[in-house]
C-alpha cells in the first residue's frame, strides 16, 4: 500500500486493487505495513466523484463517497493482512491483476457466444447428444478464452502509454502487472490455445483459430498496428468476434456430433447479427478513449467525427440489426419462434433508444459514455442468451 500526496491539501491512498485509479497519484511514498491503526478518507481533489474499476464486469464505474468510506476501512484491514501474510497477499493481488488483464467483459461475450452456439447445435440434433462430448466442449471453451486472453493482452502490452490516459485501471497501466509477466501470460495463452484446439478439433478448426490469433496480433503489434486505420480495425474485430467465432464453434460442434457442416437459418441469423454487432462494438469502443487517442494520434471515427455522431451511428446500426431480426421472423415463420423473436428484439430496440436519449441528455460526459458502452455489451450478452430459444 502507498500513500500519495497531491499539490492540494487532501490526503489520498492508493492500493493495488482495481478500485483505485493510479492516475490520481502525483508522488508515492511507501508506508510501513506495520502501521495498522490508521484510517484514511479516500478523496480525489481533481474529481470528487472519482471513477473506480468494476471488478466483475471489467468496466469503469462511478464510486460513491459511501463506498470510499467503506473501502478506507477495508484498506486498513488489508495493511494488517499484508503485514501478517505477505506471500498470500501478493498472490491475491497478482491473481486479481491477471483477471483484469483478461478484460472480463470480453471473456463473458466469448463464453456466452460459444455456449449458445453449442446449445443450438444440440437442440437441432438432440438424438446425438453424448455425455462423452462434455469434456470436448469445455476444452473448446478454454481454448477460446485463451485466444481471447492473448488478443486483449497483446493489445494492452502495446498500448501502455495510451491506457495510462484512457484506461488507467488496467493492470499494466496501473503498475499492478509487469510487462514481463504480461508477456508470459500472452505467450502461455497462445501456446495453450493452439495445443488444445490442435489436439481436439482437427486441422481446419486449428487453422481458423490461428487466423484469429494472427488478426489479433496485427491489430495491435507494430509495424502493422491496424488499429490505427479505422476501416481495417473494424473489419478485424467484426471478423474475429463475428464470423470466426460463430462459424468455427458451430462447425466444430457439428463435427463432434459426426455431422457434416450445414448452415441453418438461426445460425445464419446469429452470425450476420453478431458480425454487424461486432462492427458496432468496434466503433463505439473508442468513445471513452478519445482523449488518449488524440494525444497519441490514433485515428478513429470518434476522433474524426466526434463522440455524438459515432454514438448515433452505432445506435443506428444496432437498430438496423433489430429491425432486420423482426423482419426475418415475419418472413420466415417456419425457421423462428415468432412469440420470442419479435417482442424480444422490439424491447431491446426500445431500450437502446432510451439509453441513447439518456446519453444525449447527459451531454456526452465521460461517465455517460462509459454507461452507454457498457449497455451495448449487455445487449450483446442478451442476444446470445436468447439465441438458443429463437
Coordinates of C-alpha atoms in Angstrom, one line a residue, residues 33 58 78 118 253 266 295 310 361:
X33 CA 2.8 -2.3 6.6
X58 CA -14.2 -5.0 -16.3
X78 CA -5.5 -5.1 4.1
X118 CA -23.1 -25.4 -28.9
X253 CA -19.8 -28.8 -32.7
X266 CA -30.9 -19.5 -37.0
X295 CA -2.9 12.6 -27.6
X310 CA -20.4 8.0 -33.5
X361 CA -29.4 14.4 -22.1

